[in-house]
Short mmCIF file of N, CA and C in Angstrom, two decimals:
data_model
loop_
_atom_site.label_atom_id
_atom_site.label_comp_id
_atom_site.label_asym_id
_atom_site.label_seq_id
_atom_site.Cartn_x
_atom_site.Cartn_y
_atom_site.Cartn_z
N GLN A 1 17.14 162.65 -10.20
CA GLN A 1 16.52 163.29 -9.05
C GLN A 1 15.28 162.55 -8.61
N VAL A 2 15.06 162.62 -7.33
CA VAL A 2 13.87 161.99 -6.73
C VAL A 2 13.03 163.09 -6.10
N GLN A 3 11.75 163.08 -6.33
CA GLN A 3 10.86 164.06 -5.73
C GLN A 3 9.86 163.33 -4.85
N LEU A 4 9.60 163.93 -3.69
CA LEU A 4 8.55 163.42 -2.80
C LEU A 4 7.53 164.53 -2.64
N VAL A 5 6.29 164.22 -2.89
CA VAL A 5 5.21 165.21 -2.79
C VAL A 5 4.21 164.71 -1.77
N GLU A 6 4.05 165.51 -0.73
CA GLU A 6 3.14 165.18 0.39
C GLU A 6 1.80 165.87 0.21
N SER A 7 0.78 165.27 0.78
CA SER A 7 -0.52 165.90 0.79
C SER A 7 -1.29 165.36 2.02
N GLY A 8 -2.37 166.10 2.39
CA GLY A 8 -3.24 165.59 3.42
C GLY A 8 -3.13 166.28 4.78
N GLY A 9 -2.19 167.18 4.91
CA GLY A 9 -2.11 167.88 6.16
C GLY A 9 -3.26 168.86 6.34
N GLY A 10 -3.29 169.51 7.55
CA GLY A 10 -4.36 170.47 7.76
C GLY A 10 -4.62 170.64 9.24
N TRP A 11 -5.80 171.15 9.50
CA TRP A 11 -6.23 171.44 10.86
C TRP A 11 -7.33 170.49 11.28
N VAL A 12 -7.26 170.05 12.53
CA VAL A 12 -8.26 169.13 13.04
C VAL A 12 -8.38 169.35 14.54
N GLN A 13 -9.54 169.06 15.08
CA GLN A 13 -9.72 169.15 16.54
C GLN A 13 -9.17 167.88 17.19
N ALA A 14 -8.82 168.02 18.42
CA ALA A 14 -8.30 166.88 19.19
C ALA A 14 -9.32 165.73 19.13
N GLY A 15 -8.77 164.52 18.93
CA GLY A 15 -9.61 163.34 18.81
C GLY A 15 -9.95 162.99 17.37
N GLY A 16 -9.70 163.93 16.48
CA GLY A 16 -9.98 163.71 15.06
C GLY A 16 -8.92 162.92 14.35
N SER A 17 -9.07 162.82 13.04
CA SER A 17 -8.21 162.01 12.21
C SER A 17 -7.77 162.76 10.95
N LEU A 18 -6.61 162.44 10.50
CA LEU A 18 -6.11 162.93 9.21
C LEU A 18 -5.33 161.79 8.54
N ARG A 19 -5.25 161.87 7.21
CA ARG A 19 -4.46 160.90 6.46
C ARG A 19 -3.48 161.62 5.56
N LEU A 20 -2.19 161.35 5.76
CA LEU A 20 -1.17 161.95 4.94
C LEU A 20 -0.79 160.97 3.84
N SER A 21 -0.45 161.54 2.68
CA SER A 21 0.03 160.74 1.56
C SER A 21 1.32 161.34 1.05
N CYS A 22 2.17 160.47 0.50
CA CYS A 22 3.44 160.94 -0.09
C CYS A 22 3.75 160.06 -1.29
N VAL A 23 3.94 160.71 -2.41
CA VAL A 23 4.25 160.02 -3.67
C VAL A 23 5.69 160.31 -4.06
N ALA A 24 6.44 159.27 -4.32
CA ALA A 24 7.84 159.39 -4.80
C ALA A 24 7.87 159.23 -6.30
N SER A 25 8.66 160.08 -6.94
CA SER A 25 8.78 159.99 -8.41
C SER A 25 10.19 160.39 -8.80
N GLY A 26 10.53 160.10 -10.07
CA GLY A 26 11.86 160.48 -10.56
C GLY A 26 12.73 159.26 -10.80
N THR A 27 14.03 159.43 -10.53
CA THR A 27 15.01 158.38 -10.81
C THR A 27 14.97 157.36 -9.68
N ILE A 28 14.15 156.33 -9.84
CA ILE A 28 13.95 155.32 -8.80
C ILE A 28 14.08 153.94 -9.41
N PHE A 29 15.09 153.19 -8.95
CA PHE A 29 15.15 151.78 -9.31
C PHE A 29 14.35 150.95 -8.30
N SER A 30 14.59 151.24 -7.04
CA SER A 30 13.77 150.61 -5.99
C SER A 30 13.79 151.46 -4.74
N ILE A 31 12.68 151.39 -4.04
CA ILE A 31 12.56 152.08 -2.78
C ILE A 31 12.76 151.08 -1.63
N LYS A 32 13.71 151.36 -0.77
CA LYS A 32 14.03 150.46 0.33
C LYS A 32 13.11 150.67 1.52
N SER A 33 12.78 151.93 1.75
CA SER A 33 11.85 152.24 2.85
C SER A 33 11.28 153.62 2.64
N MET A 34 10.14 153.84 3.27
CA MET A 34 9.57 155.20 3.28
C MET A 34 9.03 155.44 4.68
N GLY A 35 8.90 156.68 5.02
CA GLY A 35 8.44 157.00 6.37
C GLY A 35 8.09 158.43 6.55
N TRP A 36 7.75 158.74 7.79
CA TRP A 36 7.35 160.09 8.17
C TRP A 36 8.12 160.53 9.41
N TYR A 37 8.61 161.75 9.33
CA TYR A 37 9.20 162.42 10.47
C TYR A 37 8.39 163.68 10.74
N ARG A 38 8.52 164.21 11.93
CA ARG A 38 7.86 165.46 12.24
C ARG A 38 8.80 166.41 12.97
N GLN A 39 8.61 167.68 12.71
CA GLN A 39 9.44 168.71 13.31
C GLN A 39 8.58 169.68 14.05
N PHE A 40 8.95 169.91 15.31
CA PHE A 40 8.18 170.76 16.18
C PHE A 40 8.71 172.19 16.10
N PRO A 41 7.95 173.19 16.59
CA PRO A 41 8.37 174.57 16.50
C PRO A 41 9.76 174.85 17.07
N GLU A 42 10.15 174.10 18.08
CA GLU A 42 11.48 174.30 18.66
C GLU A 42 12.54 173.59 17.83
N ASN A 43 12.16 173.10 16.65
CA ASN A 43 13.11 172.50 15.67
C ASN A 43 13.54 171.09 15.99
N HIS A 44 13.00 170.49 16.98
CA HIS A 44 13.29 169.09 17.25
C HIS A 44 12.57 168.23 16.22
N ARG A 45 13.28 167.35 15.53
CA ARG A 45 12.66 166.45 14.52
C ARG A 45 12.76 165.04 15.01
N GLU A 46 11.66 164.29 14.89
CA GLU A 46 11.65 162.92 15.35
C GLU A 46 10.98 162.01 14.33
N LEU A 47 11.39 160.73 14.37
CA LEU A 47 10.73 159.72 13.55
C LEU A 47 9.34 159.49 14.07
N VAL A 48 8.37 159.47 13.16
CA VAL A 48 7.01 159.14 13.52
C VAL A 48 6.78 157.61 13.24
N ALA A 49 7.03 157.24 12.01
CA ALA A 49 6.87 155.84 11.62
C ALA A 49 7.59 155.62 10.30
N ASN A 50 8.07 154.39 10.08
CA ASN A 50 8.59 154.06 8.77
C ASN A 50 8.20 152.62 8.43
N ILE A 51 8.34 152.32 7.15
CA ILE A 51 7.96 151.00 6.66
C ILE A 51 8.92 150.61 5.57
N SER A 52 9.35 149.36 5.61
CA SER A 52 10.27 148.85 4.60
C SER A 52 9.48 148.37 3.37
N SER A 53 10.19 148.11 2.31
CA SER A 53 9.55 147.61 1.11
C SER A 53 8.89 146.25 1.32
N THR A 54 9.38 145.55 2.36
CA THR A 54 8.81 144.24 2.65
C THR A 54 7.69 144.31 3.68
N GLY A 55 7.41 145.53 4.14
CA GLY A 55 6.26 145.72 5.05
C GLY A 55 6.59 145.81 6.53
N SER A 56 7.83 145.74 6.88
CA SER A 56 8.19 145.90 8.30
C SER A 56 7.98 147.35 8.74
N THR A 57 7.35 147.50 9.87
CA THR A 57 7.03 148.86 10.35
C THR A 57 7.72 149.16 11.67
N ASN A 58 7.86 150.47 11.91
CA ASN A 58 8.48 150.93 13.15
C ASN A 58 7.73 152.22 13.53
N TYR A 59 7.31 152.32 14.76
CA TYR A 59 6.57 153.50 15.23
C TYR A 59 7.21 154.13 16.44
N ALA A 60 7.11 155.44 16.54
CA ALA A 60 7.48 156.13 17.75
C ALA A 60 6.50 155.73 18.88
N ASP A 61 7.02 155.65 20.08
CA ASP A 61 6.14 155.25 21.19
C ASP A 61 4.95 156.19 21.33
N SER A 62 5.14 157.46 21.02
CA SER A 62 4.11 158.46 21.21
C SER A 62 2.93 158.30 20.24
N VAL A 63 3.12 157.53 19.18
CA VAL A 63 2.04 157.39 18.20
C VAL A 63 1.54 155.93 18.09
N GLN A 64 2.26 155.02 18.76
CA GLN A 64 1.88 153.61 18.69
C GLN A 64 0.42 153.43 19.11
N GLY A 65 -0.33 152.70 18.26
CA GLY A 65 -1.72 152.45 18.57
C GLY A 65 -2.65 153.51 18.01
N ARG A 66 -2.13 154.64 17.61
CA ARG A 66 -2.98 155.71 17.08
C ARG A 66 -2.73 155.93 15.59
N PHE A 67 -1.49 155.80 15.13
CA PHE A 67 -1.11 156.01 13.75
C PHE A 67 -0.84 154.68 13.05
N ILE A 68 -1.16 154.63 11.78
CA ILE A 68 -0.88 153.44 10.96
C ILE A 68 -0.19 153.88 9.69
N ILE A 69 0.95 153.27 9.40
CA ILE A 69 1.66 153.56 8.17
C ILE A 69 1.45 152.40 7.22
N SER A 70 1.31 152.74 5.94
CA SER A 70 1.15 151.72 4.91
C SER A 70 1.87 152.16 3.63
N LEU A 71 2.21 151.19 2.83
CA LEU A 71 2.99 151.46 1.62
C LEU A 71 2.36 150.75 0.43
N GLU A 72 2.17 151.52 -0.61
CA GLU A 72 1.69 150.95 -1.87
C GLU A 72 2.87 150.93 -2.84
N ASN A 73 3.51 149.80 -2.86
CA ASN A 73 4.77 149.70 -3.66
C ASN A 73 4.59 150.08 -5.12
N ALA A 74 3.51 149.60 -5.71
CA ALA A 74 3.33 149.79 -7.13
C ALA A 74 3.19 151.27 -7.51
N LYS A 75 2.74 152.09 -6.54
CA LYS A 75 2.56 153.50 -6.77
C LYS A 75 3.62 154.37 -6.08
N ASN A 76 4.61 153.72 -5.46
CA ASN A 76 5.65 154.46 -4.73
C ASN A 76 5.00 155.47 -3.76
N THR A 77 4.01 155.05 -3.08
CA THR A 77 3.24 155.91 -2.21
C THR A 77 3.16 155.38 -0.79
N VAL A 78 3.40 156.25 0.15
CA VAL A 78 3.27 155.89 1.56
C VAL A 78 2.15 156.73 2.15
N TYR A 79 1.42 156.10 3.06
CA TYR A 79 0.31 156.77 3.75
C TYR A 79 0.52 156.73 5.25
N LEU A 80 0.03 157.75 5.93
CA LEU A 80 0.04 157.76 7.38
C LEU A 80 -1.36 158.12 7.83
N SER A 81 -2.06 157.15 8.38
CA SER A 81 -3.39 157.38 8.95
C SER A 81 -3.21 157.75 10.40
N MET A 82 -3.65 158.95 10.74
CA MET A 82 -3.48 159.46 12.10
C MET A 82 -4.82 159.58 12.77
N ASN A 83 -4.99 158.83 13.85
CA ASN A 83 -6.25 158.81 14.58
C ASN A 83 -6.03 159.30 16.00
N SER A 84 -7.11 159.66 16.67
CA SER A 84 -7.07 160.12 18.04
C SER A 84 -6.00 161.20 18.19
N LEU A 85 -6.00 162.16 17.31
CA LEU A 85 -4.95 163.16 17.31
C LEU A 85 -5.01 164.02 18.58
N LYS A 86 -3.83 164.44 19.01
CA LYS A 86 -3.65 165.26 20.21
C LYS A 86 -2.98 166.55 19.84
N PRO A 87 -3.17 167.59 20.67
CA PRO A 87 -2.48 168.85 20.36
C PRO A 87 -0.96 168.70 20.25
N GLU A 88 -0.40 167.78 20.99
CA GLU A 88 1.05 167.58 20.92
C GLU A 88 1.51 166.91 19.63
N ASP A 89 0.57 166.48 18.79
CA ASP A 89 0.93 165.98 17.44
C ASP A 89 1.12 167.12 16.47
N THR A 90 0.83 168.35 16.88
CA THR A 90 1.00 169.49 15.99
C THR A 90 2.46 169.65 15.62
N ALA A 91 2.71 169.65 14.30
CA ALA A 91 4.08 169.72 13.82
C ALA A 91 4.03 169.79 12.29
N VAL A 92 5.20 170.00 11.70
CA VAL A 92 5.35 169.84 10.26
C VAL A 92 5.80 168.41 10.03
N TYR A 93 5.09 167.70 9.17
CA TYR A 93 5.36 166.30 8.91
C TYR A 93 6.09 166.18 7.56
N TYR A 94 7.19 165.49 7.61
CA TYR A 94 8.05 165.30 6.42
C TYR A 94 8.09 163.86 5.99
N CYS A 95 7.91 163.66 4.70
CA CYS A 95 8.04 162.34 4.11
C CYS A 95 9.49 162.05 3.84
N HIS A 96 9.88 160.80 4.05
CA HIS A 96 11.28 160.38 3.82
C HIS A 96 11.25 159.11 2.97
N ALA A 97 12.22 159.01 2.10
CA ALA A 97 12.37 157.75 1.32
C ALA A 97 13.84 157.42 1.19
N ARG A 98 14.15 156.16 1.35
CA ARG A 98 15.52 155.68 1.07
C ARG A 98 15.45 154.93 -0.24
N VAL A 99 16.23 155.43 -1.20
CA VAL A 99 16.06 155.01 -2.60
C VAL A 99 17.33 154.50 -3.22
N GLN A 100 17.23 153.39 -3.92
CA GLN A 100 18.27 152.96 -4.85
C GLN A 100 17.89 153.54 -6.20
N GLU A 101 18.72 154.45 -6.73
CA GLU A 101 18.30 155.19 -7.89
C GLU A 101 18.52 154.46 -9.21
N TYR A 102 19.59 153.68 -9.31
CA TYR A 102 19.87 152.92 -10.53
C TYR A 102 20.16 151.47 -10.13
N TYR A 103 20.00 150.56 -11.09
CA TYR A 103 20.23 149.16 -10.77
C TYR A 103 21.68 148.91 -10.37
N PHE A 104 22.58 149.74 -10.86
CA PHE A 104 23.98 149.56 -10.60
C PHE A 104 24.45 150.40 -9.37
N SER A 105 23.55 151.12 -8.73
CA SER A 105 23.92 151.96 -7.58
C SER A 105 24.45 151.11 -6.46
N VAL A 106 25.57 151.56 -5.88
CA VAL A 106 26.14 150.88 -4.73
C VAL A 106 25.48 151.33 -3.46
N TYR A 107 25.13 152.60 -3.39
CA TYR A 107 24.56 153.18 -2.18
C TYR A 107 23.08 153.54 -2.40
N ASP A 108 22.37 153.55 -1.29
CA ASP A 108 21.03 154.12 -1.26
C ASP A 108 21.08 155.54 -0.75
N TYR A 109 20.16 156.35 -1.19
CA TYR A 109 20.17 157.77 -0.79
C TYR A 109 18.85 158.16 -0.13
N ASP A 110 18.96 159.07 0.81
CA ASP A 110 17.81 159.57 1.53
C ASP A 110 17.26 160.82 0.80
N HIS A 111 15.93 160.84 0.73
CA HIS A 111 15.25 161.99 0.11
C HIS A 111 14.12 162.44 1.01
N TRP A 112 13.81 163.75 0.93
CA TRP A 112 12.81 164.35 1.81
C TRP A 112 11.78 165.15 1.02
N GLY A 113 10.56 165.14 1.52
CA GLY A 113 9.55 165.99 0.97
C GLY A 113 9.66 167.41 1.55
N GLN A 114 8.78 168.25 1.09
CA GLN A 114 8.83 169.67 1.50
C GLN A 114 8.15 169.91 2.86
N GLY A 115 7.40 168.97 3.31
CA GLY A 115 6.73 169.09 4.60
C GLY A 115 5.29 169.51 4.47
N THR A 116 4.48 169.04 5.37
CA THR A 116 3.06 169.44 5.41
C THR A 116 2.66 169.70 6.87
N GLN A 117 1.99 170.78 7.08
CA GLN A 117 1.62 171.20 8.43
C GLN A 117 0.41 170.41 8.95
N VAL A 118 0.54 169.91 10.16
CA VAL A 118 -0.60 169.29 10.86
C VAL A 118 -0.82 170.08 12.13
N THR A 119 -2.01 170.60 12.31
CA THR A 119 -2.35 171.36 13.49
C THR A 119 -3.54 170.74 14.19
N VAL A 120 -3.37 170.41 15.45
CA VAL A 120 -4.43 169.80 16.25
C VAL A 120 -4.79 170.78 17.35
N SER A 121 -6.05 171.21 17.35
CA SER A 121 -6.49 172.17 18.38
C SER A 121 -7.18 171.42 19.53
N SER A 122 -7.03 172.01 20.72
CA SER A 122 -7.59 171.38 21.91
C SER A 122 -9.04 171.82 22.12
#
C-alpha cells in the first residue's frame, strides 16, 4: 500500500501565499511523478501542476507564474508553493503520485491523498 499525506492547507486572504506538502510512504520502488489536483465545490477536478522524477513540470494555465511545484526525491515529498492567491483558487487540493511499487512491477499505479482545503478570501 502507498499512503500520501498532505499538509499546509488553510485560509488566506487574496494576494497571500500558502505552501502545500505531500509525503508518500509505503510500498514504493520508485515514484514516476507527483502532482496536485484541485476539486471545486461543483465537483469539477482539475490538474494544478505535476512534476516527473526527472524534474519536468506541467502547470495549469490558471496558475502559471503564481504556483511552483518542486520534488524532493530522497524524501518522496512534493511541494506546491502558491503565491498571489485568488478567491478562485479556493478548492480542495489533492496530492497525486504515480508509483512503481516493486522492482518487478509491470505497471505503475496512481495514488491519491485525502485532500486539504485551501480557502482564499477576497
